[in-house]
Amino acid sequence: MSYRDEIKDITRGISPSLVDFGVPRVRTSPPTQASSNFITNKEQGDWAESVIFKAINETMDGYVAVRYGRSDNLVAGEPGFTAFYEAFQDELDTIGKRPDLLVFKEKDFRKDLGFDISQTPHDAVEAYVGRAIAGLEIRSSAFLIEKYEAEMQHRTLMALQQALELKAEIIKNYGDLLQERGKRKYLDILNTLNEDTIMAISFRQPVWSVTERHILLTGLFRALKKCVNIVQK
C-alpha cells in the first residue's frame, strides 16, 4: 500500500465535525485587513515550521527537509496581497494546499533547487515533489487548541448522553435478566450512574450468551463501557 492510500484510509476515520472532506471548497474573497490574532498565529506557525525544518536537516542523517508551502510574508492590507491571495486560490483549485515542508531521502535531494522551492512553479517541480517521502503541514498547537477542546467537549457530552440512554434502555428492557444470580451488581452500577457519578463508575464488561437476549444485553454493556471510557478520558 502506498502512503497516498494509507492517507486516504486515515482520512476516512476523521470525524466530519473536525474536517468534512465532502464539502465543496468555496473560493473566498481577499480579506481587507489582518487581525492581531491572525498575525500572532502566523508568527507562531512560522516559528514552529522553522524548528521542524532545522531539526530534520541538523539531526536526521539521510533525510533533507525542503520548504514547499507558500512563505510570502504579505498580510491583508499590504500592497500586493490581493494578487498573492488570488494566485493562492488558483493553486488551491488546481493542486490543493502545498505542505509546508517536504522530506526527501538525501539521494533524491536536488542541490540545484536548494532548500526552498516555495516560489518555484508547480509544473517545474511536479516530478521532483513526487519523490518526497513525506509532506509536513506545520501548525502551532496554540492555533488549534480551541478547536480541539471544543471537539473533545462535544464528544464527551455526546458520550454522556448516550450512556444515560443506554442505562435507561437496559433497565427498562433487560432489568429482569439483571436480577439473575451474579448479575445484580450490574443493576446496582446502573442505578448509581448519572452525570455526576460517571467519572467514578468502573465495571468489567460482562459476556453473557445463554439466550439471544443475554447476547443483546452484552452488546449494550459493551457500548456503555465505551461511552464511559470516552467521558473519563
Coordinates of N, CA and C in Angstrom, one line a residue:
M1 N 0.8 -1.2 0.0 CA 0.0 0.0 0.0 C 0.9 1.3 0.0
S2 N 0.6 2.2 -0.9 CA 1.4 3.4 -1.0 C 1.0 4.4 0.2
Y3 N 1.8 5.4 0.5 CA 1.5 6.3 1.5 C 0.3 7.1 1.2
R4 N 0.0 7.3 -0.1 CA -1.2 8.0 -0.5 C -2.4 7.2 -0.2
D5 N -2.4 5.9 -0.4 CA -3.5 5.0 0.0 C -3.7 5.0 1.5
E6 N -2.6 5.0 2.3 CA -2.6 5.0 3.7 C -3.3 6.3 4.2
I7 N -2.9 7.4 3.6 CA -3.5 8.7 4.0 C -5.0 8.7 3.7
K8 N -5.4 8.1 2.6 CA -6.9 8.1 2.3 C -7.6 7.3 3.3
D9 N -7.0 6.1 3.7 CA -7.6 5.3 4.8 C -7.8 6.1 6.1
I10 N -6.7 6.9 6.4 CA -6.7 7.6 7.7 C -7.8 8.7 7.6
T11 N -7.9 9.4 6.5 CA -8.9 10.5 6.4 C -10.3 10.0 6.5
R12 N -10.6 8.7 6.1 CA -11.9 8.2 6.2 C -12.4 8.0 7.7
G13 N -11.4 8.0 8.6 CA -11.7 7.8 10.0 C -11.8 9.1 10.8
I14 N -11.6 10.3 10.1 CA -11.6 11.6 10.7 C -13.1 12.0 10.9
S15 N -13.4 12.5 12.0 CA -14.8 12.9 12.3 C -15.2 14.1 11.4
P16 N -16.3 14.1 10.8 CA -16.8 15.2 9.9 C -16.9 16.5 10.7
S17 N -17.0 16.4 12.1 CA -17.1 17.6 12.9 C -15.8 18.4 12.9
L18 N -14.7 17.6 12.6 CA -13.4 18.2 12.6 C -13.1 18.7 11.2
V19 N -13.2 17.8 10.2 CA -12.9 18.1 8.8 C -13.9 17.3 8.0
D20 N -14.7 18.0 7.2 CA -15.7 17.3 6.3 C -15.2 17.4 4.9
F21 N -14.6 16.3 4.4 CA -14.0 16.3 3.1 C -15.0 16.3 2.0
G22 N -16.2 16.1 2.3 CA -17.3 16.0 1.3 C -17.8 17.4 0.9
V23 N -17.5 18.4 1.7 CA -18.0 19.7 1.4 C -17.2 20.4 0.3
P24 N -17.8 20.9 -0.7 CA -17.0 21.5 -1.8 C -16.3 22.8 -1.3
R25 N -15.1 23.0 -1.8 CA -14.4 24.2 -1.4 C -15.0 25.5 -2.0
V26 N -15.2 26.5 -1.2 CA -15.8 27.7 -1.6 C -14.7 28.7 -1.8
R27 N -14.5 29.3 -2.9 CA -13.5 30.3 -3.2 C -13.8 31.6 -2.4
T28 N -12.9 32.0 -1.6 CA -13.2 33.2 -0.7 C -12.6 34.5 -1.3
S29 N -13.1 35.6 -0.8 CA -12.6 36.9 -1.3 C -11.5 37.3 -0.4
P30 N -10.5 38.1 -0.9 CA -9.4 38.5 -0.1 C -9.8 39.3 1.1
P31 N -9.3 39.1 2.3 CA -9.6 39.9 3.4 C -9.0 41.3 3.2
T32 N -9.6 42.3 3.9 CA -9.1 43.6 3.7 C -8.1 44.0 4.7
Q33 N -8.1 43.3 5.9 CA -7.1 43.6 6.9 C -6.9 42.4 7.8
A34 N -5.7 42.3 8.4 CA -5.3 41.1 9.2 C -5.5 41.5 10.7
S35 N -6.2 40.6 11.4 CA -6.3 40.9 12.8 C -5.0 40.6 13.6
S36 N -4.9 41.1 14.7 CA -3.7 40.8 15.5 C -3.6 39.4 15.9
N37 N -4.8 38.7 16.1 CA -4.8 37.3 16.4 C -4.2 36.5 15.2
F38 N -4.6 36.9 14.0 CA -4.1 36.2 12.8 C -2.6 36.3 12.7
I39 N -2.1 37.5 12.9 CA -0.7 37.8 12.8 C 0.1 37.0 13.8
T40 N -0.5 36.9 15.0 CA 0.2 36.1 16.1 C 0.2 34.6 15.7
N41 N -0.9 34.1 15.2 CA -0.9 32.7 14.8 C 0.0 32.4 13.7
K42 N 0.1 33.3 12.7 CA 1.1 33.2 11.6 C 2.5 33.1 12.1
E43 N 2.8 34.0 13.0 CA 4.2 34.1 13.6 C 4.5 32.8 14.3
Q44 N 3.5 32.3 15.1 CA 3.7 31.0 15.8 C 3.9 29.9 14.8
G45 N 3.1 29.9 13.7 CA 3.3 28.8 12.7 C 4.6 28.9 12.0
D46 N 5.1 30.1 11.7 CA 6.4 30.2 11.1 C 7.5 29.8 12.0
W47 N 7.4 30.1 13.2 CA 8.4 29.6 14.2 C 8.4 28.1 14.3
A48 N 7.2 27.5 14.4 CA 7.2 26.0 14.5 C 7.7 25.4 13.3
E49 N 7.4 25.9 12.1 CA 8.0 25.4 10.9 C 9.5 25.5 10.8
S50 N 10.0 26.6 11.3 CA 11.5 26.8 11.3 C 12.1 25.7 12.3
V51 N 11.5 25.5 13.4 CA 12.0 24.5 14.3 C 12.1 23.1 13.7
I52 N 11.0 22.7 13.1 CA 11.0 21.4 12.4 C 12.0 21.3 11.3
F53 N 12.1 22.3 10.5 CA 13.0 22.4 9.3 C 14.4 22.2 9.8
K54 N 14.8 22.9 10.8 CA 16.2 22.8 11.3 C 16.4 21.5 12.0
A55 N 15.4 21.0 12.7 CA 15.6 19.7 13.4 C 15.9 18.5 12.4
I56 N 15.1 18.5 11.3 CA 15.3 17.5 10.3 C 16.7 17.6 9.7
N57 N 17.0 18.8 9.2 CA 18.3 19.0 8.5 C 19.5 18.9 9.3
E58 N 19.4 19.1 10.6 CA 20.6 19.1 11.5 C 20.7 17.8 12.3
T59 N 19.7 17.0 12.4 CA 19.8 15.8 13.2 C 19.4 14.5 12.6
M60 N 18.8 14.5 11.4 CA 18.3 13.3 10.8 C 19.2 13.0 9.6
D61 N 20.2 12.0 9.8 CA 21.1 11.6 8.7 C 20.3 10.9 7.6
G62 N 20.6 11.3 6.4 CA 20.0 10.6 5.3 C 18.7 11.2 4.8
Y63 N 18.2 12.3 5.4 CA 17.0 12.9 5.1 C 17.2 14.5 5.0
V64 N 16.4 15.1 4.1 CA 16.5 16.5 3.9 C 15.1 17.1 3.9
A65 N 15.0 18.2 4.6 CA 13.7 18.9 4.6 C 13.8 20.1 3.6
V66 N 12.8 20.3 2.8 CA 12.8 21.4 1.9 C 11.5 22.2 2.1
R67 N 11.6 23.6 2.1 CA 10.4 24.4 2.2 C 9.6 24.4 0.9
Y68 N 8.3 24.1 1.0 CA 7.5 23.9 -0.2 C 6.2 24.8 -0.1
G69 N 5.6 25.0 1.0 CA 4.4 25.8 1.1 C 4.7 27.3 0.9
R70 N 3.8 28.0 0.5 CA 3.9 29.4 0.2 C 4.4 30.1 1.5
S71 N 5.5 30.9 1.3 CA 6.1 31.5 2.5 C 6.1 33.0 2.4
D72 N 5.2 33.6 1.6 CA 5.2 35.1 1.5 C 4.9 35.7 2.8
N73 N 5.5 36.8 3.1 CA 5.2 37.5 4.4 C 4.2 38.5 4.3
L74 N 3.5 38.6 3.1 CA 2.4 39.6 3.0 C 1.2 39.3 3.8
V75 N 0.6 40.3 4.4 CA -0.7 40.1 5.1 C -1.7 41.0 4.5
A76 N -2.9 40.8 4.8 CA -4.0 41.6 4.3 C -3.8 43.1 4.6
G77 N -4.1 43.9 3.6 CA -3.9 45.3 3.7 C -2.6 45.8 3.2
E78 N -1.7 44.9 2.9 CA -0.4 45.4 2.4 C -0.4 45.4 0.8
P79 N 0.4 46.2 0.2 CA 0.4 46.2 -1.3 C 0.8 44.8 -1.8
G80 N 0.1 44.4 -2.9 CA 0.4 43.1 -3.5 C -0.3 41.9 -2.9
F81 N -1.0 42.1 -1.7 CA -1.6 41.0 -1.1 C -2.7 40.4 -1.9
T82 N -3.6 41.3 -2.5 CA -4.7 40.8 -3.3 C -4.3 39.8 -4.4
A83 N -3.2 40.2 -5.1 CA -2.7 39.4 -6.2 C -2.2 38.1 -5.7
F84 N -1.5 38.2 -4.6 CA -0.9 36.9 -3.9 C -2.1 36.0 -3.5
Y85 N -3.1 36.6 -2.9 CA -4.3 35.8 -2.4 C -5.0 35.1 -3.6
E86 N -5.2 35.8 -4.7 CA -5.9 35.2 -5.8 C -5.1 34.1 -6.4
A87 N -3.8 34.3 -6.5 CA -2.9 33.2 -7.0 C -2.9 32.0 -6.1
F88 N -3.0 32.2 -4.8 CA -3.1 31.1 -3.9 C -4.4 30.4 -4.1
Q89 N -5.5 31.1 -4.3 CA -6.8 30.5 -4.5 C -6.8 29.6 -5.8
D90 N -6.1 30.2 -6.8 CA -6.0 29.4 -8.1 C -5.2 28.1 -7.8
E91 N -4.2 28.2 -7.0 CA -3.4 27.0 -6.7 C -4.2 26.0 -5.9
L92 N -5.0 26.4 -5.0 CA -5.9 25.5 -4.2 C -6.8 24.7 -5.2
D93 N -7.3 25.4 -6.2 CA -8.3 24.8 -7.1 C -7.6 23.8 -8.1
T94 N -6.3 23.9 -8.2 CA -5.6 23.0 -9.2 C -4.9 21.9 -8.5
I95 N -4.0 22.2 -7.5 CA -3.2 21.1 -6.9 C -3.5 21.0 -5.4
G96 N -4.3 21.9 -4.8 CA -4.6 21.8 -3.4 C -3.5 22.6 -2.6
K97 N -3.6 22.4 -1.3 CA -2.7 23.1 -0.4 C -1.3 22.5 -0.4
R98 N -0.3 23.3 -0.7 CA 1.1 22.8 -0.6 C 1.4 22.5 0.8
P99 N 2.0 21.3 1.2 CA 2.5 21.1 2.5 C 3.6 22.2 2.8
D100 N 3.8 22.5 4.0 CA 4.8 23.5 4.4 C 6.2 23.0 4.1
L101 N 6.4 21.7 4.4 CA 7.8 21.1 4.2 C 7.6 19.8 3.5
L102 N 8.6 19.5 2.6 CA 8.7 18.2 2.0 C 10.0 17.5 2.6
V103 N 9.9 16.2 2.8 CA 11.1 15.5 3.3 C 11.5 14.5 2.2
F104 N 12.8 14.6 1.8 CA 13.4 13.7 0.8 C 14.4 12.9 1.4
K105 N 14.6 11.7 0.8 CA 15.9 11.0 1.1 C 17.0 11.8 0.5
E106 N 18.1 11.7 1.2 CA 19.3 12.5 0.8 C 19.7 12.3 -0.7
K107 N 19.6 11.1 -1.1 CA 20.0 10.7 -2.5 C 19.0 11.4 -3.5
D108 N 17.8 11.7 -3.1 CA 16.8 12.3 -4.1 C 16.8 13.9 -4.0
F109 N 17.6 14.4 -3.0 CA 17.6 15.9 -2.9 C 18.3 16.5 -4.0
R110 N 17.7 17.6 -4.6 CA 18.3 18.3 -5.7 C 19.0 19.6 -5.2
K111 N 20.3 19.5 -5.2 CA 21.0 20.7 -4.7 C 20.8 21.9 -5.6
D112 N 20.5 21.7 -6.9 CA 20.4 22.8 -7.8 C 19.1 23.6 -7.4
L113 N 18.1 23.0 -6.8 CA 16.9 23.6 -6.4 C 17.0 24.2 -5.0
G114 N 17.9 23.6 -4.2 CA 18.1 24.1 -2.9 C 17.1 23.7 -1.8
F115 N 17.1 24.4 -0.7 CA 16.2 24.0 0.4 C 14.9 24.8 0.4
D116 N 14.6 25.6 -0.6 CA 13.4 26.3 -0.6 C 12.8 26.4 -2.1
I117 N 11.7 25.7 -2.3 CA 11.1 25.7 -3.6 C 9.7 26.3 -3.5
S118 N 9.5 27.1 -2.5 CA 8.1 27.6 -2.3 C 7.7 28.6 -3.3
Q119 N 8.7 29.2 -4.0 CA 8.4 30.2 -5.1 C 8.5 29.6 -6.5
T120 N 8.8 28.3 -6.5 CA 9.0 27.6 -7.8 C 7.7 27.2 -8.4
P121 N 7.3 27.4 -9.6 CA 6.1 27.0 -10.2 C 5.9 25.5 -10.1
H122 N 4.7 25.0 -9.8 CA 4.4 23.6 -9.6 C 4.9 22.8 -10.8
D123 N 4.6 23.3 -12.0 CA 5.0 22.5 -13.2 C 6.4 22.2 -13.3
A124 N 7.3 23.1 -12.7 CA 8.7 22.9 -12.8 C 9.2 21.9 -11.8
V125 N 8.5 21.6 -10.8 CA 8.9 20.6 -9.7 C 8.0 19.5 -9.5
E126 N 7.0 19.3 -10.3 CA 6.0 18.3 -10.1 C 6.6 16.9 -9.9
A127 N 7.5 16.5 -10.9 CA 8.1 15.2 -10.8 C 9.0 15.1 -9.5
Y128 N 9.7 16.1 -9.2 CA 10.6 16.2 -8.0 C 9.8 16.0 -6.8
V129 N 8.7 16.8 -6.7 CA 7.8 16.7 -5.5 C 7.3 15.3 -5.3
G130 N 7.0 14.6 -6.3 CA 6.5 13.2 -6.2 C 7.5 12.2 -5.6
R131 N 8.8 12.6 -5.5 CA 9.8 11.8 -4.9 C 9.9 12.0 -3.4
A132 N 9.3 12.9 -2.9 CA 9.3 13.2 -1.4 C 8.7 12.0 -0.7
I133 N 9.2 11.7 0.4 CA 8.7 10.6 1.2 C 7.7 11.0 2.2
A134 N 7.6 12.4 2.4 CA 6.6 12.9 3.4 C 6.4 14.4 3.1
G135 N 5.1 14.8 3.4 CA 4.8 16.2 3.3 C 4.3 16.6 4.7
L136 N 4.8 17.7 5.2 CA 4.5 18.1 6.6 C 3.8 19.4 6.6
E137 N 2.6 19.5 7.2 CA 1.8 20.7 7.4 C 2.0 21.1 8.9
I138 N 2.7 22.2 9.1 CA 3.1 22.6 10.5 C 2.1 23.6 11.0
R139 N 1.6 23.3 12.2 CA 0.7 24.3 12.9 C 1.2 24.4 14.4
S140 N 1.1 25.6 14.9 CA 1.4 25.8 16.3 C 0.2 25.2 17.1
S141 N 0.4 24.5 18.2 CA -0.7 23.9 19.0 C -1.6 25.0 19.5
A142 N -1.1 26.2 19.7 CA -1.9 27.3 20.2 C -3.0 27.7 19.2
F143 N -2.7 27.4 17.9 CA -3.7 27.8 16.9 C -4.9 26.8 16.9
L144 N -4.6 25.6 17.3 CA -5.7 24.5 17.2 C -6.3 24.2 18.5
I145 N -5.7 24.6 19.6 CA -6.2 24.2 20.9 C -7.7 24.5 21.2
E146 N -8.2 25.6 20.7 CA -9.6 26.0 21.0 C -10.5 25.0 20.2
K147 N -10.2 24.7 19.0 CA -11.0 23.8 18.2 C -10.9 22.4 18.7
Y148 N -9.7 22.0 19.2 CA -9.6 20.7 19.8 C -10.4 20.5 21.0
E149 N -10.3 21.5 21.9 CA -11.1 21.5 23.2 C -12.6 21.5 22.9
A150 N -13.0 22.2 21.9 CA -14.4 22.3 21.6 C -14.9 20.9 21.1
E151 N -14.1 20.3 20.3 CA -14.4 19.0 19.7 C -14.5 17.9 20.8
M152 N -13.5 18.0 21.8 CA -13.4 17.0 22.8 C -14.6 17.2 23.8
Q153 N -15.0 18.4 24.0 CA -16.1 18.7 24.9 C -17.4 18.2 24.3
H154 N -17.6 18.4 23.0 CA -18.8 17.9 22.3 C -18.8 16.4 22.3
R155 N -17.6 15.8 22.1 CA -17.5 14.3 22.1 C -17.9 13.7 23.5
T156 N -17.5 14.4 24.5 CA -17.7 14.0 25.9 C -19.2 14.1 26.2
L157 N -19.8 15.2 25.8 CA -21.3 15.4 26.1 C -22.1 14.4 25.3
M158 N -21.7 14.0 24.1 CA -22.5 13.0 23.3 C -22.3 11.7 23.9
A159 N -21.1 11.4 24.4 CA -20.9 10.1 25.1 C -21.7 10.0 26.4
L160 N -21.8 11.1 27.1 CA -22.6 11.1 28.4 C -24.0 10.9 28.1
Q161 N -24.5 11.6 27.1 CA -26.0 11.4 26.7 C -26.3 10.0 26.3
Q162 N -25.4 9.4 25.5 CA -25.6 8.0 25.0 C -25.5 7.0 26.2
A163 N -24.6 7.3 27.1 CA -24.5 6.4 28.3 C -25.8 6.4 29.1
L164 N -26.4 7.6 29.3 CA -27.6 7.7 30.1 C -28.8 7.0 29.3
E165 N -28.8 7.1 28.0 CA -29.8 6.5 27.2 C -29.7 4.9 27.3
L166 N -28.4 4.5 27.2 CA -28.2 3.0 27.3 C -28.6 2.5 28.7
K167 N -28.3 3.3 29.7 CA -28.7 2.9 31.1 C -30.2 2.7 31.1
A168 N -31.0 3.7 30.6 CA -32.4 3.6 30.6 C -32.9 2.4 29.8
E169 N -32.3 2.1 28.7 CA -32.8 1.0 27.8 C -32.5 -0.3 28.5
I170 N -31.4 -0.4 29.2 CA -31.0 -1.7 29.8 C -32.0 -2.0 31.0
I171 N -32.2 -1.0 31.8 CA -33.1 -1.2 33.0 C -34.5 -1.5 32.5
K172 N -35.0 -0.8 31.5 CA -36.3 -1.0 31.0 C -36.6 -2.3 30.4
N173 N -35.6 -2.7 29.5 CA -35.9 -3.9 28.7 C -35.2 -5.2 29.2
Y174 N -34.2 -5.0 30.0 CA -33.4 -6.2 30.5 C -33.2 -6.2 32.0
G175 N -34.0 -5.4 32.7 CA -33.9 -5.4 34.2 C -34.2 -6.8 34.8
D176 N -35.0 -7.6 34.2 CA -35.3 -8.9 34.7 C -34.1 -9.8 34.6
L177 N -33.3 -9.7 33.6 CA -32.0 -10.5 33.5 C -31.0 -10.1 34.5
L178 N -31.0 -8.9 34.9 CA -30.0 -8.4 35.9 C -30.4 -8.8 37.3
Q179 N -31.6 -9.4 37.5 CA -32.0 -10.0 38.7 C -31.4 -11.4 38.9
E180 N -30.9 -11.9 37.9 CA -30.3 -13.3 37.9 C -29.1 -13.3 38.8
R181 N -28.7 -14.5 39.3 CA -27.6 -14.7 40.1 C -26.3 -14.2 39.5
G182 N -25.5 -13.4 40.2 CA -24.3 -12.9 39.7 C -24.4 -11.6 38.9
K183 N -25.6 -11.2 38.6 CA -25.8 -10.0 37.7 C -26.3 -8.8 38.5
R184 N -26.7 -9.0 39.7 CA -27.3 -7.9 40.5 C -26.4 -6.7 40.6
K185 N -25.1 -7.0 40.7 CA -24.1 -5.8 40.9 C -24.2 -4.9 39.7
Y186 N -24.5 -5.4 38.5 CA -24.6 -4.5 37.3 C -25.8 -3.6 37.4
L187 N -26.9 -4.1 38.0 CA -28.0 -3.3 38.2 C -27.7 -2.2 39.2
D188 N -27.0 -2.5 40.2 CA -26.6 -1.5 41.2 C -25.7 -0.4 40.6
I189 N -24.8 -0.8 39.7 CA -24.0 0.2 39.0 C -24.8 1.1 38.1
L190 N -25.8 0.5 37.4 CA -26.7 1.3 36.6 C -27.5 2.3 37.4
N191 N -28.0 1.9 38.5 CA -28.8 2.7 39.4 C -28.0 3.9 39.9
T192 N -26.7 3.8 40.1 CA -25.9 4.9 40.6 C -25.3 5.7 39.5
L193 N -25.5 5.3 38.2 CA -24.9 6.0 37.1 C -25.7 7.3 36.8
N194 N -25.0 8.5 36.8 CA -25.6 9.7 36.4 C -24.5 10.6 35.9
E195 N -24.9 11.9 35.6 CA -23.8 12.8 35.0 C -22.8 13.2 36.1
D196 N -23.2 13.0 37.4 CA -22.3 13.4 38.5 C -21.4 12.3 38.9
T197 N -21.8 11.0 38.6 CA -21.0 9.9 39.1 C -20.3 9.1 38.0
I198 N -20.5 9.5 36.8 CA -20.0 8.7 35.7 C -18.4 8.7 35.7
M199 N -17.8 9.8 36.2 CA -16.4 9.8 36.2 C -15.8 8.8 37.2
A200 N -16.6 8.3 38.1 CA -16.1 7.3 39.1 C -16.6 5.9 38.8
I201 N -17.5 5.7 37.8 CA -18.0 4.4 37.5 C -16.9 3.5 36.9
S202 N -16.9 2.3 37.4 CA -15.9 1.3 36.9 C -16.6 -0.1 37.0
F203 N -16.5 -0.8 35.9 CA -17.0 -2.2 35.8 C -16.4 -2.9 34.7
R204 N -16.3 -4.2 34.9 CA -15.7 -5.1 33.9 C -16.9 -5.5 32.9
Q205 N -16.6 -5.4 31.7 CA -17.6 -5.7 30.7 C -18.0 -7.1 30.7
P206 N -19.3 -7.4 30.9 CA -19.8 -8.8 31.1 C -19.9 -9.4 29.7
V207 N -19.9 -10.7 29.7 CA -20.1 -11.5 28.5 C -21.1 -12.6 28.8
W208 N -22.3 -12.5 28.3 CA -23.4 -13.4 28.5 C -23.9 -14.0 27.2
S209 N -24.2 -15.2 27.1 CA -24.6 -15.8 25.8 C -25.6 -16.9 26.0
V210 N -26.3 -17.0 27.2 CA -27.2 -18.1 27.4 C -28.4 -18.0 26.4
T211 N -28.9 -16.8 26.2 CA -30.0 -16.7 25.2 C -29.7 -15.5 24.3
E212 N -30.6 -15.3 23.4 CA -30.4 -14.1 22.4 C -30.5 -12.8 23.2
R213 N -31.4 -12.8 24.2 CA -31.5 -11.5 25.0 C -30.2 -11.3 25.8
H214 N -29.6 -12.3 26.3 CA -28.3 -12.2 27.0 C -27.2 -11.6 26.1
I215 N -27.2 -12.1 24.9 CA -26.2 -11.6 23.9 C -26.5 -10.1 23.6
L216 N -27.7 -9.7 23.4 CA -28.0 -8.3 23.2 C -27.7 -7.5 24.4
L217 N -27.9 -8.0 25.6 CA -27.5 -7.3 26.8 C -26.0 -7.1 26.9
T218 N -25.3 -8.1 26.5 CA -23.8 -8.0 26.4 C -23.4 -6.8 25.5
G219 N -24.0 -6.7 24.4 CA -23.7 -5.7 23.4 C -24.0 -4.3 23.9
L220 N -25.1 -4.2 24.7 CA -25.4 -2.9 25.3 C -24.4 -2.5 26.3
F221 N -24.0 -3.4 27.1 CA -22.9 -3.1 28.1 C -21.6 -2.8 27.5
R222 N -21.3 -3.4 26.3 CA -20.1 -3.1 25.6 C -20.2 -1.6 25.1
A223 N -21.3 -1.2 24.6 CA -21.5 0.2 24.2 C -21.4 1.1 25.3
L224 N -22.0 0.7 26.5 CA -22.0 1.6 27.7 C -20.5 1.8 28.2
K225 N -19.8 0.7 28.2 CA -18.4 0.7 28.6 C -17.6 1.7 27.7
K226 N -17.8 1.7 26.4 CA -17.1 2.6 25.5 C -17.5 4.0 25.8
C227 N -18.7 4.3 26.1 CA -19.1 5.7 26.4 C -18.5 6.2 27.7
V228 N -18.5 5.3 28.7 CA -17.9 5.7 30.0 C -16.4 6.0 29.8
N229 N -15.7 5.2 29.0 CA -14.3 5.4 28.8 C -14.0 6.8 28.1
I230 N -14.9 7.1 27.2 CA -14.8 8.4 26.5 C -14.9 9.6 27.4
V231 N -16.0 9.5 28.3 CA -16.2 10.5 29.3 C -15.1 10.7 30.3
Q232 N -14.5 9.6 30.6 CA -13.4 9.6 31.7 C -12.0 9.9 31.1
K233 N -11.9 10.0 29.8 CA -10.6 10.4 29.3 C -10.2 11.9 29.6

